[in-house]
CSV table of C-alpha atoms in Angstrom, one decimal:
chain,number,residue,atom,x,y,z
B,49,UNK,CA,23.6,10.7,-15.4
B,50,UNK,CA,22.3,9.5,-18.8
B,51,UNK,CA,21.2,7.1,-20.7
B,52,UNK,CA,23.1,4.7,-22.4
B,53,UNK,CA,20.4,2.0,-24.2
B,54,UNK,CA,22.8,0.6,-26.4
B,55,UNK,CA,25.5,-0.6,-23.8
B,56,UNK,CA,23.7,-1.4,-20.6
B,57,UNK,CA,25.5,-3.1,-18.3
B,58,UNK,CA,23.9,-6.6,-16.9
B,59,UNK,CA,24.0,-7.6,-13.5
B,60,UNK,CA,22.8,-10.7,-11.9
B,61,UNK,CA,21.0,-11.2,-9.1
B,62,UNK,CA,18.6,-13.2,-9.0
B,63,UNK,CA,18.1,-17.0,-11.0
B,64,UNK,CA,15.2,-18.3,-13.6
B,65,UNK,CA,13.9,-20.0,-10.5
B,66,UNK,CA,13.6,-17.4,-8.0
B,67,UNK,CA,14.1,-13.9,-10.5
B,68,UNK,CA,13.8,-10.3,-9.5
B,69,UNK,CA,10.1,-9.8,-8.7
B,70,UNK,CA,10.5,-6.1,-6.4
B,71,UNK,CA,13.1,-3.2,-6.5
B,72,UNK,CA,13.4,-0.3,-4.0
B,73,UNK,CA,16.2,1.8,-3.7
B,74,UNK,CA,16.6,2.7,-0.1
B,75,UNK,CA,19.1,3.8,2.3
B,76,UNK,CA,21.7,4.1,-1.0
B,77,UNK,CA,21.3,0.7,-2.2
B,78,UNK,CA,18.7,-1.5,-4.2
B,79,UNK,CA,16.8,-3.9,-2.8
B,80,UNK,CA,15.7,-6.8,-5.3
B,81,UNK,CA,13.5,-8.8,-3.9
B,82,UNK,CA,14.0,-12.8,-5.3
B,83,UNK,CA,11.3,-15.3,-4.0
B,84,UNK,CA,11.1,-15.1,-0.5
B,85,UNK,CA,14.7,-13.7,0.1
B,86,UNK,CA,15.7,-9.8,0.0
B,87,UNK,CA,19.7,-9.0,-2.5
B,88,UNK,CA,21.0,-5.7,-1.3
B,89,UNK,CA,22.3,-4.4,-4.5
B,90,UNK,CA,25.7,-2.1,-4.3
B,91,UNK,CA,24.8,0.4,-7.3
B,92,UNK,CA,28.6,1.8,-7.4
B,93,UNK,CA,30.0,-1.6,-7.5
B,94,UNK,CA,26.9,-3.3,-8.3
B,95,UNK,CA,27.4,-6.1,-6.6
B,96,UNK,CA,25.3,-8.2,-4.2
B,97,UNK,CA,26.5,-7.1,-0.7
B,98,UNK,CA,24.2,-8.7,1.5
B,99,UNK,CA,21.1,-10.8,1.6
B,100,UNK,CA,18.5,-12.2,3.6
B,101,UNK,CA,15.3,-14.1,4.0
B,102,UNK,CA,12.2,-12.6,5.4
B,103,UNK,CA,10.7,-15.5,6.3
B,104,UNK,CA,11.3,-19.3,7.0
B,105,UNK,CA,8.4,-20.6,4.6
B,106,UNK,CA,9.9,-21.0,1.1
B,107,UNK,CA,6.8,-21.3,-0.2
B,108,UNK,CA,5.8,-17.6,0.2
B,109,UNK,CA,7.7,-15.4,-2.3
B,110,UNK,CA,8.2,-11.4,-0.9
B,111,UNK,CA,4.3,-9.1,-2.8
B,112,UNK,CA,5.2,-6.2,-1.7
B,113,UNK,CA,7.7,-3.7,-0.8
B,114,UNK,CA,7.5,0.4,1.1
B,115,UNK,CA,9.8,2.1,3.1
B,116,UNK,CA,9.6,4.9,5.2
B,117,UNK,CA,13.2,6.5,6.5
B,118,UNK,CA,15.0,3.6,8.4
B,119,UNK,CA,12.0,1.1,8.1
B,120,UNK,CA,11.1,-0.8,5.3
B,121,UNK,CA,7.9,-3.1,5.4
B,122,UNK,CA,7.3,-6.1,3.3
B,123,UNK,CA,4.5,-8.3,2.9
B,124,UNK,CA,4.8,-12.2,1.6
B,125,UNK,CA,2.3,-13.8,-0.8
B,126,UNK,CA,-1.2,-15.1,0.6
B,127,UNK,CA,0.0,-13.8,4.0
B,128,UNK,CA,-2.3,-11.2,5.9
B,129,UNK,CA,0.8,-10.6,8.5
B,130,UNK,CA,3.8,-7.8,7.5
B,131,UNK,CA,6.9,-7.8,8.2
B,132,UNK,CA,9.4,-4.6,9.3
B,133,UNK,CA,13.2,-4.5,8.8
B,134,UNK,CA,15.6,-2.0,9.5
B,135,UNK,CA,17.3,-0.8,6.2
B,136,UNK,CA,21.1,-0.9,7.4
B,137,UNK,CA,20.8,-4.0,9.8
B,138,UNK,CA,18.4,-5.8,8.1
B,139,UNK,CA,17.3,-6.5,11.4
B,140,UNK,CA,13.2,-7.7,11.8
B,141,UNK,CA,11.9,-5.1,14.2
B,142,UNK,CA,8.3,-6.5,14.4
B,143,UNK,CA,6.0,-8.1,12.7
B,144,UNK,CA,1.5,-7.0,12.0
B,145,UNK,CA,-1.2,-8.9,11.6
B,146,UNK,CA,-4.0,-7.5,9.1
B,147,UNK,CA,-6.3,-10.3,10.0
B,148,UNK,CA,-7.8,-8.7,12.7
B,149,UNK,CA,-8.6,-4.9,11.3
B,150,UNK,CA,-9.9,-6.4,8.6
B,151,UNK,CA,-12.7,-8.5,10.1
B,152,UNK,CA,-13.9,-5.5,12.0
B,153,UNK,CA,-14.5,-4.0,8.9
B,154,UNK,CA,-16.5,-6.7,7.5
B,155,UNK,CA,-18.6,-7.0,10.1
B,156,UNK,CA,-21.7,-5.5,8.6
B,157,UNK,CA,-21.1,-7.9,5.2
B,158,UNK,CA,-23.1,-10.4,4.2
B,159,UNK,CA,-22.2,-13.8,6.4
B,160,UNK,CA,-20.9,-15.6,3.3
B,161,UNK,CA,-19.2,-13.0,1.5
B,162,UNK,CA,-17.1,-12.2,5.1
B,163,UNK,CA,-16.1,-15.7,5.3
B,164,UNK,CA,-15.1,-15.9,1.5
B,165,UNK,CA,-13.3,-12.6,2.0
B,166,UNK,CA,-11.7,-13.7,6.0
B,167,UNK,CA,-10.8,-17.0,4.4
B,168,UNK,CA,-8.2,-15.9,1.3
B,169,UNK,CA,-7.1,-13.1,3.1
B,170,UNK,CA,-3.7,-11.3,2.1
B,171,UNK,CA,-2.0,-8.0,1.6
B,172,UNK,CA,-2.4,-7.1,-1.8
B,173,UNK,CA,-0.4,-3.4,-1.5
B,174,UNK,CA,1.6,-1.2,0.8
B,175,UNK,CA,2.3,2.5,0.5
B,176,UNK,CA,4.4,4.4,3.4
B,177,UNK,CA,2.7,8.4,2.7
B,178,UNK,CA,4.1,10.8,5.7
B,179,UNK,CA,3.0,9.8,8.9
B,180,UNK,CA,1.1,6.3,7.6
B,181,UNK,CA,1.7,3.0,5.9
B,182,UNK,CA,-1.4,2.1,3.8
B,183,UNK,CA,-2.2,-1.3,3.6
B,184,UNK,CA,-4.1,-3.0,0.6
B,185,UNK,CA,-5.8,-5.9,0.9
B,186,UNK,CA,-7.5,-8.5,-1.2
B,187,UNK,CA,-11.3,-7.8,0.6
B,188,UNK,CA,-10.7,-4.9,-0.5
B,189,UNK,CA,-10.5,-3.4,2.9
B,190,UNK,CA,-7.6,-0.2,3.2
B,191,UNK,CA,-6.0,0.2,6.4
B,192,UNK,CA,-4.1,2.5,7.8
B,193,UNK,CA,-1.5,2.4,10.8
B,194,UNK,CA,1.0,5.0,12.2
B,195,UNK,CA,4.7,4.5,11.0
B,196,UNK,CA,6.5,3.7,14.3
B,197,UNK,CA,10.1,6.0,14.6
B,198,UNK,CA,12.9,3.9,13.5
B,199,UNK,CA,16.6,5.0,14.6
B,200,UNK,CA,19.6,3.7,13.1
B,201,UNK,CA,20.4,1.7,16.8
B,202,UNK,CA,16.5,0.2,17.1
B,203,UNK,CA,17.0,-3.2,17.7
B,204,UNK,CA,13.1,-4.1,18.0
B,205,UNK,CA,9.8,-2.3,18.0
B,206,UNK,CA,8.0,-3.1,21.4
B,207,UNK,CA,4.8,-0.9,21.1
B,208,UNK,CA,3.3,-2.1,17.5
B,209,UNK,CA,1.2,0.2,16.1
B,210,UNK,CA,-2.5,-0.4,15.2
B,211,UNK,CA,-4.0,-0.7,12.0
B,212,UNK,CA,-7.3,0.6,11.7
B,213,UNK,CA,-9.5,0.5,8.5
B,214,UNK,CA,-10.4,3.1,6.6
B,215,UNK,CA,-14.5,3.1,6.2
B,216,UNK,CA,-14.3,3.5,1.8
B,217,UNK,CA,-12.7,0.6,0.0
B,218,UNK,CA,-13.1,-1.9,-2.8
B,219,UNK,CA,-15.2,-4.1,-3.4
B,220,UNK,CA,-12.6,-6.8,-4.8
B,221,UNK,CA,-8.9,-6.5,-4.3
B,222,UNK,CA,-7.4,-3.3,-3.8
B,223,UNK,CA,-4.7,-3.4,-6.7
B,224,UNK,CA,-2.4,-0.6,-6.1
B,225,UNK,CA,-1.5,2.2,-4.1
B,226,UNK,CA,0.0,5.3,-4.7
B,227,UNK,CA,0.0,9.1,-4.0
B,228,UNK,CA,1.0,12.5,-6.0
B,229,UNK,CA,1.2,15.7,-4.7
B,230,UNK,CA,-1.2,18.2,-5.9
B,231,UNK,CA,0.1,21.6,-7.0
B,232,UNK,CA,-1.0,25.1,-5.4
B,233,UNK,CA,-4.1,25.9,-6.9
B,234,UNK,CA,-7.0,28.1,-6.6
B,235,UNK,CA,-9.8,27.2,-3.7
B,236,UNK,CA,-12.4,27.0,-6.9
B,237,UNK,CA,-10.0,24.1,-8.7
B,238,UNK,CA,-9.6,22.3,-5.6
B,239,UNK,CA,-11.0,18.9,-5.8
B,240,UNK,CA,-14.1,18.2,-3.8
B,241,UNK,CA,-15.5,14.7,-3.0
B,242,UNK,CA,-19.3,14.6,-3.0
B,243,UNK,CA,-21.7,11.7,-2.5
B,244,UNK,CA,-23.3,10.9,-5.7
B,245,UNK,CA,-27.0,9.8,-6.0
B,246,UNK,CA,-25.6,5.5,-5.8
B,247,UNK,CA,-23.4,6.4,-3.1
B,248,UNK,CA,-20.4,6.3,-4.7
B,249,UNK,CA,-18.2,9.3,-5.0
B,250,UNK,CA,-17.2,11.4,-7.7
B,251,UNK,CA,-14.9,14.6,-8.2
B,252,UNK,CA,-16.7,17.6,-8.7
B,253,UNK,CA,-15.6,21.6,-8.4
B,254,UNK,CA,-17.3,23.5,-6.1
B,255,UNK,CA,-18.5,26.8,-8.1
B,256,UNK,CA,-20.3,28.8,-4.7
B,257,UNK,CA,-15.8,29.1,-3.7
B,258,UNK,CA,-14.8,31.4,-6.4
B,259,UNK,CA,-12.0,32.9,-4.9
B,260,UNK,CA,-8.2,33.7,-5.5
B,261,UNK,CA,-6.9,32.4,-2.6
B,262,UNK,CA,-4.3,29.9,-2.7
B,263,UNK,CA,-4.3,26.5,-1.3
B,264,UNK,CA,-0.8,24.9,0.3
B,265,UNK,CA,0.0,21.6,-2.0
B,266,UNK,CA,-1.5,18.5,-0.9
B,267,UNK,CA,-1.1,15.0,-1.0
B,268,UNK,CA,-3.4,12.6,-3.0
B,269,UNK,CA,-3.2,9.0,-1.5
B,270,UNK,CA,-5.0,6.5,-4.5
B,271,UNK,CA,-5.9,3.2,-4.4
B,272,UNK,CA,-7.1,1.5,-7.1
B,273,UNK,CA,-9.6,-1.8,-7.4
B,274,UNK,CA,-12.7,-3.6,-8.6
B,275,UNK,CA,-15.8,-2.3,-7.2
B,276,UNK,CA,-16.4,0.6,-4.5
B,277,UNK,CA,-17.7,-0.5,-1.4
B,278,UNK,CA,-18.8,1.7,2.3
B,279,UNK,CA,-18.4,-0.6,4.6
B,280,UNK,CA,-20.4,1.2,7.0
B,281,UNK,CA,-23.3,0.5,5.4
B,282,UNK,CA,-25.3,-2.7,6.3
B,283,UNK,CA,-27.4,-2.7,2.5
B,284,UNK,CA,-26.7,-3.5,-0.8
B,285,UNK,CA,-26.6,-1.2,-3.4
B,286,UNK,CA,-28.7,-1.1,-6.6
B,287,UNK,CA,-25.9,-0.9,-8.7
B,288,UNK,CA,-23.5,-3.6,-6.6
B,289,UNK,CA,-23.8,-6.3,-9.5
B,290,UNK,CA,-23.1,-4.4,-12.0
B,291,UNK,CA,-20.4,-2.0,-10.8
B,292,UNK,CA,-18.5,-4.7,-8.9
B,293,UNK,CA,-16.6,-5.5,-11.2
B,294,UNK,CA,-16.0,-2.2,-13.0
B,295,UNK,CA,-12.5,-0.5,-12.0
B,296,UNK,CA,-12.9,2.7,-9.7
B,297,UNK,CA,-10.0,4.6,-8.0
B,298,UNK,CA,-10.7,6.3,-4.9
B,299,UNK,CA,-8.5,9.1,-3.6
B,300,UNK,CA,-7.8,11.0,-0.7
B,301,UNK,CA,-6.5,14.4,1.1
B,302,UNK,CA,-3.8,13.5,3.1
Protein backbone atom coordinates (compact mmCIF):
# COMPACT_ATOMS: atom_id res chain seq x y z
CA UNK A 1 0.00 0.00 0.00
CA UNK A 2 2.64 2.55 1.12
CA UNK A 3 5.80 3.43 1.59
CA UNK A 4 7.75 2.59 4.27
CA UNK A 5 11.71 3.95 3.45
CA UNK A 6 12.80 3.67 6.81
CA UNK A 7 12.09 -0.12 7.48
CA UNK A 8 12.35 -1.90 4.23
CA UNK A 9 12.42 -5.31 4.44
CA UNK A 10 15.63 -7.17 2.63
CA UNK A 11 15.31 -10.20 0.79
CA UNK A 12 17.89 -12.13 -0.86
CA UNK A 13 17.95 -13.62 -3.92
CA UNK A 14 20.57 -13.40 -5.74
CA UNK A 15 24.79 -13.45 -4.60
CA UNK A 16 27.80 -10.75 -5.24
CA UNK A 17 28.65 -13.14 -7.99
CA UNK A 18 25.67 -13.68 -9.96
CA UNK A 19 23.20 -10.38 -8.41
CA UNK A 20 19.84 -9.27 -9.48
CA UNK A 21 20.43 -7.82 -13.03
CA UNK A 22 16.22 -7.99 -14.35
CA UNK A 23 12.89 -7.79 -12.49
CA UNK A 24 9.36 -8.42 -14.02
CA UNK A 25 6.44 -9.06 -12.12
CA UNK A 26 4.38 -11.42 -14.01
CA UNK A 27 1.75 -13.89 -13.56
CA UNK A 28 1.64 -12.66 -9.53
CA UNK A 29 5.23 -13.16 -8.82
CA UNK A 30 8.66 -11.46 -9.47
CA UNK A 31 10.93 -12.62 -11.69
CA UNK A 32 14.73 -11.68 -10.83
CA UNK A 33 16.78 -12.59 -13.21
CA UNK A 34 20.55 -13.68 -11.61
CA UNK A 35 23.28 -14.42 -14.39
CA UNK A 36 21.99 -16.79 -16.66
CA UNK A 37 19.30 -18.31 -14.21
CA UNK A 38 15.56 -16.95 -13.69
CA UNK A 39 14.35 -16.72 -9.08
CA UNK A 40 10.65 -16.65 -9.04
CA UNK A 41 10.08 -14.39 -6.28
CA UNK A 42 6.85 -15.10 -3.82
CA UNK A 43 5.95 -11.35 -3.01
CA UNK A 44 3.43 -12.50 0.02
CA UNK A 45 6.02 -14.70 1.43
CA UNK A 46 8.84 -13.34 -0.36
CA UNK A 47 10.53 -16.20 -0.80
CA UNK A 48 12.24 -17.87 -3.74
CA UNK A 49 9.73 -20.52 -4.85
CA UNK A 50 11.19 -21.69 -7.89
CA UNK A 51 14.07 -21.21 -10.26
CA UNK A 52 15.55 -22.07 -13.40
CA UNK A 53 18.16 -21.71 -16.05
CA UNK A 54 17.44 -20.42 -19.47
CA UNK A 55 20.23 -21.74 -20.90
CA UNK A 56 23.16 -24.35 -20.54
CA UNK A 57 26.04 -21.75 -21.34
CA UNK A 58 27.02 -20.13 -17.98
CA UNK A 59 28.78 -17.78 -19.74
CA UNK A 60 25.76 -15.84 -21.07
CA UNK A 61 24.03 -14.00 -18.20
CA UNK A 62 19.91 -13.32 -19.00
CA UNK A 63 19.81 -8.96 -21.20
CA UNK A 64 16.55 -8.80 -21.37
CA UNK A 65 13.27 -9.56 -20.12
CA UNK A 66 9.13 -8.89 -21.72
CA UNK A 67 6.17 -10.66 -21.24
CA UNK A 68 3.06 -10.81 -22.97
CA UNK A 69 0.00 -12.79 -20.98
CA UNK A 70 1.25 -16.38 -20.43
CA UNK A 71 4.60 -15.93 -22.45
CA UNK A 72 7.54 -14.30 -21.34
CA UNK A 73 10.54 -13.89 -23.74
CA UNK A 74 14.10 -13.45 -22.75
CA UNK A 75 17.16 -12.75 -24.48
CA UNK A 76 20.86 -13.84 -23.14
CA UNK A 77 24.01 -11.63 -23.62
CA UNK A 78 25.90 -11.52 -27.08
CA UNK A 79 23.17 -13.98 -28.31
CA UNK A 80 21.03 -13.01 -31.44
CA UNK A 81 18.55 -16.11 -30.54
CA UNK A 82 15.43 -15.58 -27.83
CA UNK A 83 14.12 -17.65 -25.80
CA UNK A 84 10.07 -18.15 -24.71
CA UNK A 85 8.84 -19.61 -21.46
CA UNK A 86 5.57 -20.17 -20.09
CA UNK A 87 5.06 -17.98 -16.93
CA UNK A 88 3.41 -20.81 -14.53
CA UNK A 89 5.43 -23.90 -16.02
CA UNK A 90 8.47 -22.27 -16.70
CA UNK A 91 8.37 -24.53 -19.53
CA UNK A 92 10.68 -23.29 -22.92
CA UNK A 93 8.07 -23.18 -25.61
CA UNK A 94 10.46 -22.22 -28.49
CA UNK A 95 13.22 -20.58 -29.14
CA UNK A 96 14.06 -17.34 -32.40
CA UNK A 97 16.73 -16.60 -34.16
CA UNK A 98 17.27 -12.74 -35.06
CA UNK A 99 20.21 -13.60 -37.18
CA UNK A 100 18.50 -14.11 -40.14
CA UNK A 101 15.84 -10.85 -40.29
CA UNK A 102 18.56 -8.90 -39.54
CA UNK A 103 20.86 -9.63 -42.43
CA UNK A 104 18.02 -9.04 -44.81
CA UNK A 105 17.95 -5.73 -43.63
CA UNK A 106 21.47 -5.05 -44.14
CA UNK A 107 21.61 -6.04 -47.39
CA UNK A 108 21.79 -2.68 -49.02
CA UNK A 109 24.82 -1.63 -46.36
CA UNK A 110 28.09 -1.10 -47.14
CA UNK A 111 30.04 -4.76 -47.39
CA UNK A 112 32.16 -3.91 -44.35
CA UNK A 113 29.94 -2.21 -42.17
CA UNK A 114 27.25 -5.52 -42.69
CA UNK A 115 29.98 -7.81 -41.70
CA UNK A 116 31.08 -5.67 -38.63
CA UNK A 117 27.38 -5.37 -37.74
CA UNK A 118 26.47 -9.60 -38.75
CA UNK A 119 29.57 -10.40 -36.85
CA UNK A 120 28.74 -8.92 -33.04
CA UNK A 121 25.27 -9.43 -33.50
CA UNK A 122 22.91 -9.58 -30.34
CA UNK A 123 19.56 -8.53 -28.92
CA UNK A 124 20.07 -5.41 -27.28
CA UNK A 125 16.05 -4.83 -26.18
CA UNK A 126 12.66 -6.50 -26.14
CA UNK A 127 9.27 -4.85 -25.76
CA UNK A 128 5.90 -7.12 -25.97
CA UNK A 129 3.17 -3.89 -27.20
CA UNK A 130 -0.40 -5.67 -28.17
CA UNK A 131 -0.23 -7.88 -30.81
CA UNK A 132 3.97 -7.73 -31.27
CA UNK A 133 7.21 -8.26 -29.49
CA UNK A 134 9.79 -5.68 -30.67
CA UNK A 135 13.04 -6.69 -30.81
CA UNK A 136 16.24 -4.35 -30.40
CA UNK A 137 19.30 -5.15 -31.74
CA UNK A 138 22.78 -3.95 -31.67
CA UNK A 139 22.97 -3.07 -35.80
CA UNK A 140 20.56 -1.17 -34.88
CA UNK A 141 17.98 -3.04 -36.91
CA UNK A 142 14.13 -3.24 -35.03
CA UNK A 143 12.13 -6.17 -35.68
CA UNK A 144 8.98 -7.02 -35.18
CA UNK A 145 7.18 -10.52 -34.97
CA UNK A 146 3.59 -11.63 -34.03
CA UNK A 147 3.16 -12.76 -30.32
CA UNK A 148 2.09 -16.44 -30.69
CA UNK A 149 -1.21 -17.38 -28.24
CA UNK A 150 0.04 -18.94 -25.20
CA UNK A 151 -2.54 -21.08 -22.96
CA UNK A 152 -1.98 -22.09 -19.55
CA UNK A 153 -1.74 -26.10 -20.96
CA UNK A 154 0.83 -25.13 -24.10
CA UNK A 155 3.48 -27.43 -23.75
CA UNK A 156 5.50 -26.16 -27.04
CA UNK A 157 5.03 -23.63 -29.78
CA UNK A 158 5.21 -25.61 -33.16
CA UNK A 159 4.53 -22.80 -35.74
CA UNK A 160 7.25 -19.95 -34.67
CA UNK A 161 6.40 -16.77 -35.72
CA UNK A 162 8.51 -14.58 -38.05
CA UNK A 163 10.43 -11.65 -37.34
CA UNK A 164 10.49 -9.18 -39.90
CA UNK A 165 12.42 -5.79 -39.75
CA UNK A 166 11.07 -2.75 -39.57
CA UNK A 167 12.59 -0.42 -42.55
CA UNK A 168 13.61 2.88 -39.89
CA UNK A 169 16.17 2.00 -37.25
CA UNK A 170 19.50 3.05 -35.68
CA UNK A 171 22.35 3.59 -36.81
CA UNK A 172 24.30 1.93 -33.66
CA UNK A 173 22.57 -0.04 -31.07
CA UNK A 174 19.07 0.32 -30.47
CA UNK A 175 19.24 1.05 -26.48
CA UNK A 176 15.82 0.85 -25.31
CA UNK A 177 12.35 0.16 -26.01
CA UNK A 178 9.30 1.38 -24.75
CA UNK A 179 5.74 2.67 -25.45
CA UNK A 180 3.03 5.26 -23.74
CA UNK A 181 -0.20 5.68 -24.66
CA UNK A 182 -1.26 8.90 -26.07
CA UNK A 183 -4.30 10.70 -24.63
CA UNK A 184 -7.53 11.69 -26.78
CA UNK A 185 -6.60 14.69 -28.46
CA UNK A 186 -7.67 16.98 -31.16
CA UNK A 187 -6.87 15.81 -35.00
CA UNK A 188 -4.73 19.33 -35.15
CA UNK A 189 -2.45 18.09 -31.98
CA UNK A 190 -1.97 14.80 -33.31
CA UNK A 191 1.57 14.05 -34.03
CA UNK A 192 2.51 13.78 -37.69
CA UNK A 193 5.80 12.23 -38.86
CA UNK A 194 7.20 14.04 -41.96
CA UNK A 195 10.39 13.53 -43.95
CA UNK A 196 12.72 16.29 -43.13
CA UNK A 197 15.10 17.82 -45.89
CA UNK A 198 18.25 14.92 -44.50
CA UNK A 199 15.84 12.36 -44.46
CA UNK A 200 15.42 11.93 -41.10
CA UNK A 201 12.14 12.51 -39.36
CA UNK A 202 10.85 15.00 -37.15
CA UNK A 203 7.39 15.69 -35.35
CA UNK A 204 5.55 18.35 -36.70
CA UNK A 205 1.56 19.44 -36.36
CA UNK A 206 -0.30 19.54 -39.26
CA UNK A 207 -2.06 23.08 -39.29
CA UNK A 208 -4.40 22.49 -42.91
CA UNK A 209 -6.51 19.67 -40.03
CA UNK A 210 -7.96 22.25 -37.77
CA UNK A 211 -10.72 20.44 -36.57
CA UNK A 212 -12.59 19.41 -33.22
CA UNK A 213 -12.87 16.01 -33.81
CA UNK A 214 -11.44 13.67 -31.49
CA UNK A 215 -8.93 11.01 -32.01
CA UNK A 216 -9.25 7.37 -30.06
CA UNK A 217 -5.90 7.14 -27.75
CA UNK A 218 -3.04 5.56 -29.32
CA UNK A 219 -0.11 3.80 -28.60
CA UNK A 220 3.47 5.27 -29.13
CA UNK A 221 6.13 2.38 -29.46
CA UNK A 222 9.90 4.25 -28.94
CA UNK A 223 13.05 3.11 -29.46
CA UNK A 224 15.86 4.89 -28.63
CA UNK A 225 19.72 4.78 -30.15
CA UNK A 226 22.73 6.32 -31.74
CA UNK A 227 22.23 7.44 -35.13
CA UNK A 228 18.99 7.15 -37.49
CA UNK A 229 19.40 4.97 -40.36
CA UNK A 230 16.65 3.89 -43.61
CA UNK A 231 17.69 0.91 -44.41
CA UNK A 232 16.03 1.02 -47.62
CA UNK A 233 18.15 3.29 -48.91
CA UNK A 234 21.36 2.09 -50.75
CA UNK A 235 23.40 5.91 -50.23
CA UNK A 236 24.92 7.58 -47.59
CA UNK A 237 23.75 10.60 -46.16
CA UNK A 238 25.42 13.95 -45.91
CA UNK A 239 24.95 14.19 -42.46
CA UNK A 240 25.81 10.26 -41.59
CA UNK A 241 29.26 11.23 -39.83
CA UNK A 242 28.19 13.64 -37.96
CA UNK A 243 24.76 12.50 -36.75
CA UNK A 244 25.79 8.87 -36.10
CA UNK A 245 26.64 9.28 -33.09
CA UNK A 246 24.11 11.82 -31.90
CA UNK A 247 21.09 10.17 -29.79
CA UNK A 248 17.69 10.15 -31.83
CA UNK A 249 14.47 8.39 -30.63
CA UNK A 250 12.16 7.35 -33.23
CA UNK A 251 8.55 6.57 -32.49
CA UNK A 252 5.68 4.99 -33.85
CA UNK A 253 1.62 4.69 -34.13
CA UNK A 254 0.83 1.49 -33.13
Amino acid sequence: GGWNTTDPYIVSVGTAATPVTRMLPIAGRLWCSCHNAIKILNTSSLQVEHSFHVNADSSRSVSCIAVSGLGVWISLQNSAVIRLFHATTYECLCDSNMAPAVTKMLSSCDDIIRQHKAACLRVTSLLACKDLLWVGTSAGVVLTMPLPHVAPSTMKINNIPTATGVPHGHTGHVRFLTFVETAPATVSDTLMVRPSSHHRYSLKSKPELQSSSVTNSKLLVISGGDGYEDFRTTGVSEVAGREDSTNHLLLWHV
